[in-house]
Amino acid sequence: MKRLAIFVEGLTEQILVRHMLRSVLHEKRIAVQTVKITGGHNVRMSMTVMKAAHVEGDTAYYVLIYDCGGESNVKGYLLAHYEKLVSTGYDMLIGLRDVYPNFTREQVDKLLYGLNFGLPRKRITCRIYLAIMETEAWFLGEYRHLKKVSRKLTPEFIEKHLGFNPKTGNMEEREHPAGDLKAVYRLVGNDYTKKRDRINAVITKLDLHYFTGDLARRMPGLGYFVEGLERFFN
């Protein structure tokens, strides 16, 4: 059984990655477990299982998702768990975090270099990816889900009221995609927040086959992350 560990920034990325794996890769006989990490530095590190994996006799892939509770924790937690994960048979470790709010677009290349600098790679593949500028850019890019919120939320309606078109534009070029997504939802009296039920409501509406296919080919940050996942499963 191949094993993959994914260290993600927080709840949004945790839920998204879990749904991506379940929806697109279910035929691969995959088991997914989610763990919340807290502590570190001067506080004892602890882990809480949020969703346990269901492993069967024909399970071919085991994925452990670590919710790191903040973008600044992703690299540190990955490094802290590296030796234990490698020694227990993991084949790949990857990370995913936002650029915003602590870095600007002009700092993306430097940030990506810094995150990957010093990661051990001799024994297994180890890499950190960026959602540019936020994971919500990818939700906006999958604009077709917005009509499931309200039939009014066409790309043309959004462009008329907010000045950008999620169909024709690259939403990774937006500076604060989470704010944009909130503004879109508020056009029809709805809302987007970082709470679990609201994140689930958005992600369950996404067409994840389009998300990991055509959309990933249009949005470089998403594309790189999807390619990283595909390298594990292929």
Tab-separated table of N, CA and C in Angstrom, residues 89-165:
chain	number	residue	atom	x	y	z
A	89	GLY	N	7.105	4.077	6.306
A	89	GLY	CA	6.768	3.634	4.959
A	89	GLY	C	6.087	4.625	4.050
A	90	TYR	N	6.102	5.918	4.384
A	90	TYR	CA	5.475	6.898	3.500
A	90	TYR	C	6.352	7.130	2.272
A	91	ASP	N	5.689	7.272	1.122
A	91	ASP	CA	6.380	7.397	-0.161
A	91	ASP	C	6.540	8.837	-0.614
A	92	MET	N	5.701	9.750	-0.092
A	92	MET	CA	5.738	11.143	-0.518
A	92	MET	C	5.163	12.030	0.576
A	93	LEU	N	5.764	13.217	0.760
A	93	LEU	CA	5.244	14.240	1.665
A	93	LEU	C	5.095	15.534	0.876
A	94	ILE	N	3.914	16.146	0.943
A	94	ILE	CA	3.718	17.430	0.275
A	94	ILE	C	2.992	18.393	1.201
A	95	GLY	N	3.117	19.684	0.903
A	95	GLY	CA	2.453	20.716	1.682
A	95	GLY	C	1.663	21.641	0.770
A	96	LEU	N	0.668	22.311	1.345
A	96	LEU	CA	-0.146	23.278	0.599
A	96	LEU	C	-0.520	24.426	1.526
A	97	ARG	N	-0.250	25.663	1.082
A	97	ARG	CA	-0.607	26.844	1.864
A	97	ARG	C	-0.878	28.019	0.933
A	98	ASP	N	-1.528	29.061	1.488
A	98	ASP	CA	-1.811	30.288	0.750
A	98	ASP	C	-0.592	31.201	0.701
A	99	VAL	N	-0.660	32.160	-0.204
A	99	VAL	CA	0.303	33.264	-0.243
A	99	VAL	C	-0.189	34.400	0.659
A	100	TYR	N	-1.437	34.821	0.446
A	100	TYR	CA	-2.080	35.892	1.215
A	100	TYR	C	-2.395	35.380	2.621
A	101	PRO	N	-2.282	36.172	3.680
A	101	PRO	CA	-2.092	37.626	3.687
A	101	PRO	C	-0.666	38.090	3.993
A	102	ASN	N	0.238	37.175	4.263
A	102	ASN	CA	1.553	37.583	4.763
A	102	ASN	C	2.587	37.857	3.680
A	103	PHE	N	2.237	37.538	2.427
A	103	PHE	CA	3.167	37.777	1.331
A	103	PHE	C	2.420	38.391	0.150
A	104	THR	N	3.141	39.132	-0.677
A	104	THR	CA	2.561	39.768	-1.842
A	104	THR	C	2.800	38.908	-3.081
A	105	ARG	N	2.131	39.264	-4.149
A	105	ARG	CA	2.318	38.547	-5.412
A	105	ARG	C	3.774	38.610	-5.874
A	106	GLU	N	4.409	39.748	-5.664
A	106	GLU	CA	5.791	39.925	-6.086
A	106	GLU	C	6.752	39.019	-5.313
A	107	GLN	N	6.307	38.495	-4.182
A	107	GLN	CA	7.158	37.643	-3.347
A	107	GLN	C	6.909	36.149	-3.555
A	108	VAL	N	6.039	35.806	-4.497
A	108	VAL	CA	5.657	34.402	-4.674
A	108	VAL	C	6.858	33.512	-4.977
A	109	ASP	N	7.675	33.899	-5.944
A	109	ASP	CA	8.823	33.062	-6.319
A	109	ASP	C	9.781	32.882	-5.149
A	110	LYS	N	10.032	33.971	-4.427
A	110	LYS	CA	10.939	33.913	-3.281
A	110	LYS	C	10.339	33.038	-2.178
A	111	LEU	N	9.032	33.165	-1.941
A	111	LEU	CA	8.356	32.365	-0.926
A	111	LEU	C	8.426	30.884	-1.279
A	112	LEU	N	8.134	30.559	-2.525
A	112	LEU	CA	8.148	29.164	-2.956
A	112	LEU	C	9.548	28.560	-2.818
A	113	TYR	N	10.549	29.347	-3.185
A	113	TYR	CA	11.932	28.898	-3.046
A	113	TYR	C	12.264	28.652	-1.573
A	114	GLY	N	11.887	29.590	-0.723
A	114	GLY	CA	12.186	29.469	0.699
A	114	GLY	C	11.496	28.283	1.347
A	115	LEU	N	10.248	28.031	0.956
A	115	LEU	CA	9.509	26.911	1.531
A	115	LEU	C	10.129	25.573	1.156
A	116	ASN	N	10.675	25.495	-0.046
A	116	ASN	CA	11.227	24.227	-0.522
A	116	ASN	C	12.725	24.086	-0.256
A	117	PHE	N	13.359	25.193	0.107
A	117	PHE	CA	14.782	25.138	0.416
A	117	PHE	C	15.011	24.324	1.690
A	118	GLY	N	15.924	23.396	1.630
A	118	GLY	CA	16.257	22.614	2.806
A	118	GLY	C	15.365	21.417	3.067
A	119	LEU	N	14.346	21.189	2.232
A	119	LEU	CA	13.510	20.001	2.416
A	119	LEU	C	14.308	18.759	2.011
A	120	PRO	N	14.279	17.724	2.816
A	120	PRO	CA	15.003	16.496	2.459
A	120	PRO	C	14.340	15.794	1.277
A	121	ARG	N	15.136	15.384	0.285
A	121	ARG	CA	14.572	14.771	-0.914
A	121	ARG	C	15.285	13.488	-1.339
A	122	LYS	N	16.321	13.098	-0.623
A	122	LYS	CA	17.108	11.951	-1.067
A	122	LYS	C	16.355	10.636	-0.924
A	123	ARG	N	15.481	10.544	0.069
A	123	ARG	CA	14.818	9.265	0.349
A	123	ARG	C	13.431	9.174	-0.282
A	124	ILE	N	12.659	10.257	-0.194
A	124	ILE	CA	11.324	10.288	-0.805
A	124	ILE	C	11.080	11.681	-1.383
A	125	THR	N	10.049	11.806	-2.209
A	125	THR	CA	9.664	13.111	-2.751
A	125	THR	C	9.063	13.969	-1.647
A	126	CYS	N	9.482	15.227	-1.594
A	126	CYS	CA	9.029	16.147	-0.551
A	126	CYS	C	8.956	17.545	-1.169
A	127	ARG	N	7.748	18.160	-1.184
A	127	ARG	CA	7.597	19.459	-1.829
A	127	ARG	C	6.410	20.212	-1.232
A	128	ILE	N	6.521	21.550	-1.191
A	128	ILE	CA	5.429	22.405	-0.726
A	128	ILE	C	4.908	23.232	-1.895
A	129	TYR	N	3.585	23.313	-2.011
A	129	TYR	CA	2.910	24.035	-3.094
A	129	TYR	C	2.173	25.249	-2.533
A	130	LEU	N	1.914	26.207	-3.423
A	130	LEU	CA	1.211	27.427	-3.041
A	130	LEU	C	-0.123	27.549	-3.765
A	131	ALA	N	-1.150	27.975	-3.015
A	131	ALA	CA	-2.410	28.437	-3.609
A	131	ALA	C	-2.258	29.948	-3.792
A	132	ILE	N	-2.354	30.407	-5.033
A	132	ILE	CA	-2.101	31.822	-5.349
A	132	ILE	C	-3.424	32.521	-5.672
A	133	MET	N	-3.777	33.583	-4.963
A	133	MET	CA	-3.170	34.044	-3.722
A	133	MET	C	-3.763	33.294	-2.508
A	134	GLU	N	-4.971	32.742	-2.706
A	134	GLU	CA	-5.648	31.945	-1.683
A	134	GLU	C	-6.364	30.789	-2.357
A	135	THR	N	-6.665	29.757	-1.593
A	135	THR	CA	-7.380	28.598	-2.122
A	135	THR	C	-8.702	29.002	-2.764
A	136	GLU	N	-9.320	30.061	-2.249
A	136	GLU	CA	-10.609	30.511	-2.791
A	136	GLU	C	-10.516	30.959	-4.246
A	137	ALA	N	-9.303	31.276	-4.731
A	137	ALA	CA	-9.142	31.582	-6.160
A	137	ALA	C	-9.585	30.391	-6.998
A	138	TRP	N	-9.290	29.201	-6.518
A	138	TRP	CA	-9.678	27.991	-7.244
A	138	TRP	C	-11.198	27.790	-7.214
A	139	PHE	N	-11.838	28.168	-6.102
A	139	PHE	CA	-13.298	28.070	-6.025
A	139	PHE	C	-13.947	29.027	-7.028
A	140	LEU	N	-13.407	30.242	-7.114
A	140	LEU	CA	-13.926	31.210	-8.082
A	140	LEU	C	-13.713	30.717	-9.509
A	141	GLY	N	-12.564	30.092	-9.751
A	141	GLY	CA	-12.278	29.577	-11.089
A	141	GLY	C	-13.278	28.519	-11.518
A	142	GLU	N	-13.786	27.741	-10.552
A	142	GLU	CA	-14.839	26.777	-10.861
A	142	GLU	C	-16.168	27.525	-10.743
A	143	TYR	N	-16.338	28.516	-11.632
A	143	TYR	CA	-17.448	29.469	-11.562
A	143	TYR	C	-18.804	28.803	-11.729
A	144	ARG	N	-18.843	27.631	-12.337
A	144	ARG	CA	-20.133	26.991	-12.621
A	144	ARG	C	-20.862	26.593	-11.338
A	145	HIS	N	-20.117	26.408	-10.239
A	145	HIS	CA	-20.782	26.045	-8.985
A	145	HIS	C	-21.626	27.187	-8.447
A	146	LEU	N	-21.334	28.421	-8.885
A	146	LEU	CA	-22.050	29.580	-8.353
A	146	LEU	C	-23.522	29.574	-8.737
A	147	LYS	N	-23.856	28.982	-9.868
A	147	LYS	CA	-25.267	28.913	-10.274
A	147	LYS	C	-26.046	27.929	-9.408
A	148	LYS	N	-25.332	27.070	-8.664
A	148	LYS	CA	-26.002	26.190	-7.709
A	148	LYS	C	-26.360	26.955	-6.436
A	149	VAL	N	-25.685	28.089	-6.230
A	149	VAL	CA	-26.018	28.982	-5.121
A	149	VAL	C	-27.220	29.828	-5.501
A	150	SER	N	-27.160	30.404	-6.704
A	150	SER	CA	-28.270	31.198	-7.246
A	150	SER	C	-28.144	31.255	-8.761
A	151	ARG	N	-29.254	31.134	-9.448
A	151	ARG	CA	-29.231	31.204	-10.912
A	151	ARG	C	-28.771	32.578	-11.404
A	152	LYS	N	-28.838	33.583	-10.531
A	152	LYS	CA	-28.400	34.922	-10.901
A	152	LYS	C	-26.884	35.020	-11.077
A	153	LEU	N	-26.136	34.128	-10.409
A	153	LEU	CA	-24.688	34.282	-10.348
A	153	LEU	C	-23.983	33.762	-11.610
A	154	THR	N	-24.285	34.409	-12.715
A	154	THR	CA	-23.585	34.127	-13.969
A	154	THR	C	-22.302	34.958	-14.003
A	155	PRO	N	-21.331	34.570	-14.815
A	155	PRO	CA	-20.113	35.377	-14.945
A	155	PRO	C	-20.396	36.817	-15.352
A	156	GLU	N	-21.396	37.002	-16.213
A	156	GLU	CA	-21.734	38.348	-16.684
A	156	GLU	C	-22.332	39.195	-15.564
A	157	PHE	N	-23.165	38.578	-14.742
A	157	PHE	CA	-23.764	39.279	-13.600
A	157	PHE	C	-22.678	39.701	-12.612
A	158	ILE	N	-21.745	38.804	-12.356
A	158	ILE	CA	-20.641	39.103	-11.440
A	158	ILE	C	-19.780	40.231	-11.990
A	159	GLU	N	-19.491	40.186	-13.281
A	159	GLU	CA	-18.660	41.232	-13.889
A	159	GLU	C	-19.360	42.593	-13.828
A	160	LYS	N	-20.646	42.605	-14.048
A	160	LYS	CA	-21.400	43.850	-14.018
A	160	LYS	C	-21.352	44.494	-12.632
A	161	HIS	N	-21.443	43.675	-11.587
A	161	HIS	CA	-21.541	44.213	-10.227
A	161	HIS	C	-20.202	44.324	-9.503
A	162	LEU	N	-19.230	43.464	-9.869
A	162	LEU	CA	-17.972	43.445	-9.115
A	162	LEU	C	-16.741	43.730	-9.975
A	163	GLY	N	-16.929	43.777	-11.301
A	163	GLY	CA	-15.831	44.198	-12.160
A	163	GLY	C	-14.844	43.126	-12.577
A	164	PHE	N	-15.132	41.848	-12.275
A	164	PHE	CA	-14.266	40.772	-12.768
A	164	PHE	C	-15.134	39.608	-13.237
A	165	ASN	N	-14.588	38.829	-14.161
A	165	ASN	CA	-15.343	37.726	-14.754
A	165	ASN	C	-14.634	36.409	-14.431
